[in-house]
PDB file of C-alpha atoms in Angstrom:
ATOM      1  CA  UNK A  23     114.682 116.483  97.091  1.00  0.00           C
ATOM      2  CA  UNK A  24     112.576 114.939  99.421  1.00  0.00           C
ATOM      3  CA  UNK A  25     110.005 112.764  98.683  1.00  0.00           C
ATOM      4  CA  UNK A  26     107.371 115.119 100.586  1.00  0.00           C
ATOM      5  CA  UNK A  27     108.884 118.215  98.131  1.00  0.00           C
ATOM      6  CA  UNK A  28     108.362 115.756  95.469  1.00  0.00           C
ATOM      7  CA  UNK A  29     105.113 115.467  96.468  1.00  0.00           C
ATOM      8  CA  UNK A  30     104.436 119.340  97.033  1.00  0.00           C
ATOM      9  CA  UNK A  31     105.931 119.782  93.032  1.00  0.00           C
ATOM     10  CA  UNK A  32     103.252 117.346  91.645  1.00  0.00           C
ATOM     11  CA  UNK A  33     100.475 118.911  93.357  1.00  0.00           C
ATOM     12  CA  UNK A  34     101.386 122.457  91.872  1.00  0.00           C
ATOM     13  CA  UNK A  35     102.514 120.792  88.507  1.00  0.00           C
ATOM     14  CA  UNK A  36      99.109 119.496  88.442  1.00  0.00           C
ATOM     15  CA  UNK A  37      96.990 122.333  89.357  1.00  0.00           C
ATOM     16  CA  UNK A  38      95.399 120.920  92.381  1.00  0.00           C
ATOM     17  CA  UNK A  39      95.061 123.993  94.274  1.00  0.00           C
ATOM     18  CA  UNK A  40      92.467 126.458  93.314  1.00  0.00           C
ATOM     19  CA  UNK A  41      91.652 129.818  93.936  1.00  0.00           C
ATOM     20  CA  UNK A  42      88.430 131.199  94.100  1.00  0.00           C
ATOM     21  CA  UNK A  43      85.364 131.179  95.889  1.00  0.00           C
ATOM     22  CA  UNK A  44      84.359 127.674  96.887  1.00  0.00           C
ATOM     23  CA  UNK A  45      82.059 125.507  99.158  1.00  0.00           C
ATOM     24  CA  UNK A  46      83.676 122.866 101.035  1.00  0.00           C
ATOM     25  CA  UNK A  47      82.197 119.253 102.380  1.00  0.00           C
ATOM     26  CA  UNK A  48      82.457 120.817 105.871  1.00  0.00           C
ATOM     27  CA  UNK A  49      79.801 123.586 104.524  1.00  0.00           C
ATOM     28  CA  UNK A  50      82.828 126.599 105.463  1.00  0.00           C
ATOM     29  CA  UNK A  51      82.845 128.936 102.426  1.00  0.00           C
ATOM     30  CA  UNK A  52      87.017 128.840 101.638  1.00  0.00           C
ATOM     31  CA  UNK A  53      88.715 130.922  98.727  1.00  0.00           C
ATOM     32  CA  UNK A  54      90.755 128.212  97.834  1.00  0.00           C
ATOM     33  CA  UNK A  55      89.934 124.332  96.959  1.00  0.00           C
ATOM     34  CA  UNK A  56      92.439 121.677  96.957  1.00  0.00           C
ATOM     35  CA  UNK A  57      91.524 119.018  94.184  1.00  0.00           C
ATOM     36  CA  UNK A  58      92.878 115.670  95.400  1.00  0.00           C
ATOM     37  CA  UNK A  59      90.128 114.097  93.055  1.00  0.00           C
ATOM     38  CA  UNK A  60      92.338 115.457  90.076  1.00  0.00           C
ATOM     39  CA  UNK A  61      95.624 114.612  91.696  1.00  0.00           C
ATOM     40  CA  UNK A  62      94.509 110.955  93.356  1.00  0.00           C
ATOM     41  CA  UNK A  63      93.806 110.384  89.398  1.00  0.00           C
ATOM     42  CA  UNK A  64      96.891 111.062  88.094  1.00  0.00           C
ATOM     43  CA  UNK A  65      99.609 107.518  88.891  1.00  0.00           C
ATOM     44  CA  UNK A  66     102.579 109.198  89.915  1.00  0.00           C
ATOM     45  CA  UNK A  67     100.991 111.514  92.450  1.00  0.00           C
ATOM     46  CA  UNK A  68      99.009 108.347  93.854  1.00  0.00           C
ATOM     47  CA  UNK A  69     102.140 106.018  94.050  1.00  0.00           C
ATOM     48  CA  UNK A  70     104.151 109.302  95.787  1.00  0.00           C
ATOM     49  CA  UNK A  71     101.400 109.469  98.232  1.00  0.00           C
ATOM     50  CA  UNK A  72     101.199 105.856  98.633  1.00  0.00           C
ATOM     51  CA  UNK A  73     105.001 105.001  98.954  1.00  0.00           C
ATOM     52  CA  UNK A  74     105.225 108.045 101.325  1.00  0.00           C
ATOM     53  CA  UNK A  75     102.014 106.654 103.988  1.00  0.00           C
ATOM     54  CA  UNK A  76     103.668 103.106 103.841  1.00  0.00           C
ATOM     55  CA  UNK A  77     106.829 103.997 104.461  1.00  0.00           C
ATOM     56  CA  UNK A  78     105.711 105.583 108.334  1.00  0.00           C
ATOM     57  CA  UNK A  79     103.515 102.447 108.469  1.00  0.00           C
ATOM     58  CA  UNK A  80     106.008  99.936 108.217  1.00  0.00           C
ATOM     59  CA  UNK A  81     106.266  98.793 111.553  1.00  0.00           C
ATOM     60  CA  UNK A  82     104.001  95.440 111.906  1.00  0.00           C
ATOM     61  CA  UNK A  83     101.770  96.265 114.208  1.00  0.00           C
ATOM     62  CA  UNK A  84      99.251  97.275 111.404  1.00  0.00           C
ATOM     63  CA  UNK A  85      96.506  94.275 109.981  1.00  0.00           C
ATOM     64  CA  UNK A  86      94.143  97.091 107.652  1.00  0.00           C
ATOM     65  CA  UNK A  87      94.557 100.168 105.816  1.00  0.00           C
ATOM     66  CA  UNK A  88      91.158 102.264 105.514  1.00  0.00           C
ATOM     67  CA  UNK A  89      89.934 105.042 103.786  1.00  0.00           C
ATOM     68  CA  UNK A  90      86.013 106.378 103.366  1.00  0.00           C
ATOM     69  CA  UNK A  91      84.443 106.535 100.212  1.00  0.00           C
ATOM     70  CA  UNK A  92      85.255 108.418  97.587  1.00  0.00           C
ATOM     71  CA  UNK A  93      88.322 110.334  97.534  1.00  0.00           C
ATOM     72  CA  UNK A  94      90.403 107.969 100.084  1.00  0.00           C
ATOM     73  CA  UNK A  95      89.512 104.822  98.468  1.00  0.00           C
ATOM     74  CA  UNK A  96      92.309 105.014  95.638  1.00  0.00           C
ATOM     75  CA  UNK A  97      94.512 106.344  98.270  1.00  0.00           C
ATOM     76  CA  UNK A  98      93.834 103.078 100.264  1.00  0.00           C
ATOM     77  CA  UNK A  99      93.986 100.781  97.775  1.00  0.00           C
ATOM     78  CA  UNK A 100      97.321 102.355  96.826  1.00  0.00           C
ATOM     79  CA  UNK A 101      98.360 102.233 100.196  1.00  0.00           C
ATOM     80  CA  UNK A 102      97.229  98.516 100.358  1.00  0.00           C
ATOM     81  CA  UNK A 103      99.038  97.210  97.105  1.00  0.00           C
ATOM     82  CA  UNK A 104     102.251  99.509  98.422  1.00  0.00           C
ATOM     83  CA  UNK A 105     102.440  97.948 101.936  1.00  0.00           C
ATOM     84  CA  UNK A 106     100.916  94.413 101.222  1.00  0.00           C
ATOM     85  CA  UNK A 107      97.808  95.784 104.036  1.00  0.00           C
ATOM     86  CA  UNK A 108      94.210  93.785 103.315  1.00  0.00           C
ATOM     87  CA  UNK A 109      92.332  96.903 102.609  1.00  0.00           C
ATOM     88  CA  UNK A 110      88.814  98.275 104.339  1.00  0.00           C
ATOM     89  CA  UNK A 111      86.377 100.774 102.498  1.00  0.00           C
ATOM     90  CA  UNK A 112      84.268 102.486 104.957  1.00  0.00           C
ATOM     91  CA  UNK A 113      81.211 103.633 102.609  1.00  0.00           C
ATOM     92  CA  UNK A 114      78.964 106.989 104.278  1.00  0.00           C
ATOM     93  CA  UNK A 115      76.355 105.228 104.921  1.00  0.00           C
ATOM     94  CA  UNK A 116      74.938 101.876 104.063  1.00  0.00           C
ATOM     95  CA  UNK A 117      73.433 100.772 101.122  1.00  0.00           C
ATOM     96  CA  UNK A 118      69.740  99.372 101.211  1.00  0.00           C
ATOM     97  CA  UNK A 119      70.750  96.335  98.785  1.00  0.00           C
ATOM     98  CA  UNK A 120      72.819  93.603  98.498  1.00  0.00           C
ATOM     99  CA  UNK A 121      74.804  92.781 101.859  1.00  0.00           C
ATOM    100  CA  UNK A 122      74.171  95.941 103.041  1.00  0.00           C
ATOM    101  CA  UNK A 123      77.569  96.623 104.578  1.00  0.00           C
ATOM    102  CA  UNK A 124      78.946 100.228 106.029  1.00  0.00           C
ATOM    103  CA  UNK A 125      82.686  98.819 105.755  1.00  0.00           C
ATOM    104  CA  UNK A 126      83.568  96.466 102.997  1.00  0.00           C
ATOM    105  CA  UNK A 127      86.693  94.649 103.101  1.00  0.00           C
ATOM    106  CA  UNK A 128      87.274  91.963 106.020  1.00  0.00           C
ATOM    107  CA  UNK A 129      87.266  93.449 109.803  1.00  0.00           C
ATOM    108  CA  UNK A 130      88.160  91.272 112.286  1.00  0.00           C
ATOM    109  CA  UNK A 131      87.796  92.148 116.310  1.00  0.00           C
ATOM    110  CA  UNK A 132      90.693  94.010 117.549  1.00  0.00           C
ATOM    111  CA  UNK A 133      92.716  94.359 114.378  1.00  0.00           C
ATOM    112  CA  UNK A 134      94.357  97.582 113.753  1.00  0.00           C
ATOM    113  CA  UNK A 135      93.890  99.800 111.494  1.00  0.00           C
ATOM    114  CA  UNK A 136      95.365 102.999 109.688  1.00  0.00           C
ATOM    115  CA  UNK A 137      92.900 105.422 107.874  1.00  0.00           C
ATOM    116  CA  UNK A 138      93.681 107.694 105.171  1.00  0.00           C
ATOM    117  CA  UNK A 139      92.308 110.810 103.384  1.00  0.00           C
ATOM    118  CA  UNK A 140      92.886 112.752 100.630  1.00  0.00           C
ATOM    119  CA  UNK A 141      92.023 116.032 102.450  1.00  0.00           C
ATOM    120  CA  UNK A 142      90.866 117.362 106.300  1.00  0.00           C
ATOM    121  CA  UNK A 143      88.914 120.542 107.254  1.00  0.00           C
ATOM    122  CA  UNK A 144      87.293 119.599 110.620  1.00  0.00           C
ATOM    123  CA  UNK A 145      88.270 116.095 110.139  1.00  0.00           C
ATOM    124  CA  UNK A 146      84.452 115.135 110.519  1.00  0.00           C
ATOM    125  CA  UNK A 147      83.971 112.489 107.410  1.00  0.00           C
ATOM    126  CA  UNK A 148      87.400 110.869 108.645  1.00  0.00           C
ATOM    127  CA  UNK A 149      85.892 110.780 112.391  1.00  0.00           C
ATOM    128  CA  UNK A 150      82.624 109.306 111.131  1.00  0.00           C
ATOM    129  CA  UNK A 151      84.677 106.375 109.111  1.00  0.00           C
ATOM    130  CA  UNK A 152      86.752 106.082 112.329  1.00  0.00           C
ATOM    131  CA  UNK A 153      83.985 105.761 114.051  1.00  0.00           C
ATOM    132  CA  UNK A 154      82.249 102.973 112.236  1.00  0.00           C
ATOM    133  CA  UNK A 155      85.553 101.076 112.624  1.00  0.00           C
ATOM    134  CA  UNK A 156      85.450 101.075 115.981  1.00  0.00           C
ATOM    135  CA  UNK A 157      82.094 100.089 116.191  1.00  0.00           C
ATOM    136  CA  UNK A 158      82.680  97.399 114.507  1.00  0.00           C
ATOM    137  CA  UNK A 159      85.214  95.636 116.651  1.00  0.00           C
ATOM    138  CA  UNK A 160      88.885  97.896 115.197  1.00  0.00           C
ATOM    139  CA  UNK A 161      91.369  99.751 116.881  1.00  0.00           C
ATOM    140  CA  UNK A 162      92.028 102.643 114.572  1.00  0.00           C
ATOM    141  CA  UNK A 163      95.851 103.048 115.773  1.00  0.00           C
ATOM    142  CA  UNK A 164      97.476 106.051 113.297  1.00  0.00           C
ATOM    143  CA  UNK A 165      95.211 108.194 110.724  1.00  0.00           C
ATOM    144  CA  UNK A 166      96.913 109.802 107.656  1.00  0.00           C
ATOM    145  CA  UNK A 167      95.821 112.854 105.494  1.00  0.00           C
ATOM    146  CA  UNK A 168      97.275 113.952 102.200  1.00  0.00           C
ATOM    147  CA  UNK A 169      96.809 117.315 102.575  1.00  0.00           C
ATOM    148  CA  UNK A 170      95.205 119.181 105.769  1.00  0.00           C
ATOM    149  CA  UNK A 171      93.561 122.724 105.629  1.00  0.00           C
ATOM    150  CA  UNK A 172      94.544 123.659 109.012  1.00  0.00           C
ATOM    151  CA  UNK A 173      90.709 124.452 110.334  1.00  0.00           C
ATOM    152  CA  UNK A 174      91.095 122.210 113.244  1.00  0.00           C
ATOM    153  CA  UNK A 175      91.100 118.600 112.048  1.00  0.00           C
ATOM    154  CA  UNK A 176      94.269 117.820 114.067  1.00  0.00           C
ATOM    155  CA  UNK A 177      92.851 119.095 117.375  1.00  0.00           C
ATOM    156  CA  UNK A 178      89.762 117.684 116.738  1.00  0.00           C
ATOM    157  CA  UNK A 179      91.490 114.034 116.221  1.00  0.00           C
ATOM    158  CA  UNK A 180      93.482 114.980 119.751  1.00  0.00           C
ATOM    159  CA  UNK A 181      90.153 115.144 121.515  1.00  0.00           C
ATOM    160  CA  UNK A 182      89.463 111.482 120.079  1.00  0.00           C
ATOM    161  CA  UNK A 183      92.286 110.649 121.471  1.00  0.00           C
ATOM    162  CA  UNK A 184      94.243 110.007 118.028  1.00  0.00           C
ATOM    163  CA  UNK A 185      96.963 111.732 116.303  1.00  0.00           C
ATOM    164  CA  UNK A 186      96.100 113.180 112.445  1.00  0.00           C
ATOM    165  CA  UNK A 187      99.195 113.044 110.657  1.00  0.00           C
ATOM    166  CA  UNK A 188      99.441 115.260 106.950  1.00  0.00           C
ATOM    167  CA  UNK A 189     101.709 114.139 104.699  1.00  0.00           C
ATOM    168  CA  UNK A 190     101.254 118.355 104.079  1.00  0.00           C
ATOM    169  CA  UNK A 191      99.792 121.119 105.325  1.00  0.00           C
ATOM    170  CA  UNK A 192      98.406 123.600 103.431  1.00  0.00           C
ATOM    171  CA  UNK A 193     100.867 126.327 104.709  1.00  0.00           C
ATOM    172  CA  UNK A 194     103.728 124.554 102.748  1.00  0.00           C
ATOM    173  CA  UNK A 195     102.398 125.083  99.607  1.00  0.00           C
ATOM    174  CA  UNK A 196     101.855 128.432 100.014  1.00  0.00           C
ATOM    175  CA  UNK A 197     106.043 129.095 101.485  1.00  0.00           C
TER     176      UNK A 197
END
């Protein structure tokens, strides 16, 4: 079994796909919800997911792993302890205390960076962390989502210029 089956049998062991009638982030009225909150709690789906990003990151040309507030976070920080990656959190907006920081973590000009998400629609909170990388001086080089919808995220990260790669697509846990 691969470790992407693997993967596919935790998420259905664990419920993480819904059916019903649900409101997503994107605002699109679906009649299913994937719940990568539950499964992202839950170690061994975390360390599959984690194990399975670093492995297609190993390549050292890669200084930062990323991944926007909430539901990427643990999936970065995974991703970070897995791959020995300094790690970036990219928060939605900034915060009107403290050092009032959009990306926490240490950005330096011109390193590169991999994002990751738990789950894409459109792809527009990813492209909005994305963006605020690049803004601030990083090359966003690969992007990485656990599971995408298949609503157009991928061709919407083509446009940008960057390749959206799921670890699954929402098709395969359907077959």
């Amino acid at each position: 079994m691969s470790s992407k089956e693997y993967l596919i049998g935790l998420l259905k062991e664990n419920e993480v796909f819904l059916e019903g009638d649900f409101t997503l982030s994107s605002g699109k009225k679906s009649n299913y919800y994937i719940n990568m909150k539950k499964a992202i709690t839950e170690p061994e789906i975390l360390s599959t997911i984690s194990k399975l990003i670093a492995s297609k990151i190993d390549d050292g040309d890669i200084d930062k792993v990323a991944g926007p507030a909430l539901g990427a976070v643990p999936i970065a920080t995974a991703v970070s302890l897995e791959s020995g990656l300094p790690l970036l959190m990219i928060r939605k907006e900034k915060k009107g205390y403290g050092t009032s920081k959009l990306i926490e973590g240490e950005l330096n000009e011109n390193d590169n960076v991999v994002v990751v998400e738990d789950v894409s629609t459109t792809g527009g909170s990813l492209l909005k962390a994305i963006k605020a990388i690049q803004d601030n001086g990083g090359n966003v080089v690969r992007a990485f989502v656990v599971v995408d919808r298949q609503e157009g995220a991928i061709e919407e990260f083509e446009k940008e210029g960057i390749k959206l790669e799921p670890l699954i697509s929402v098709n395969e846990f359907f077959d």
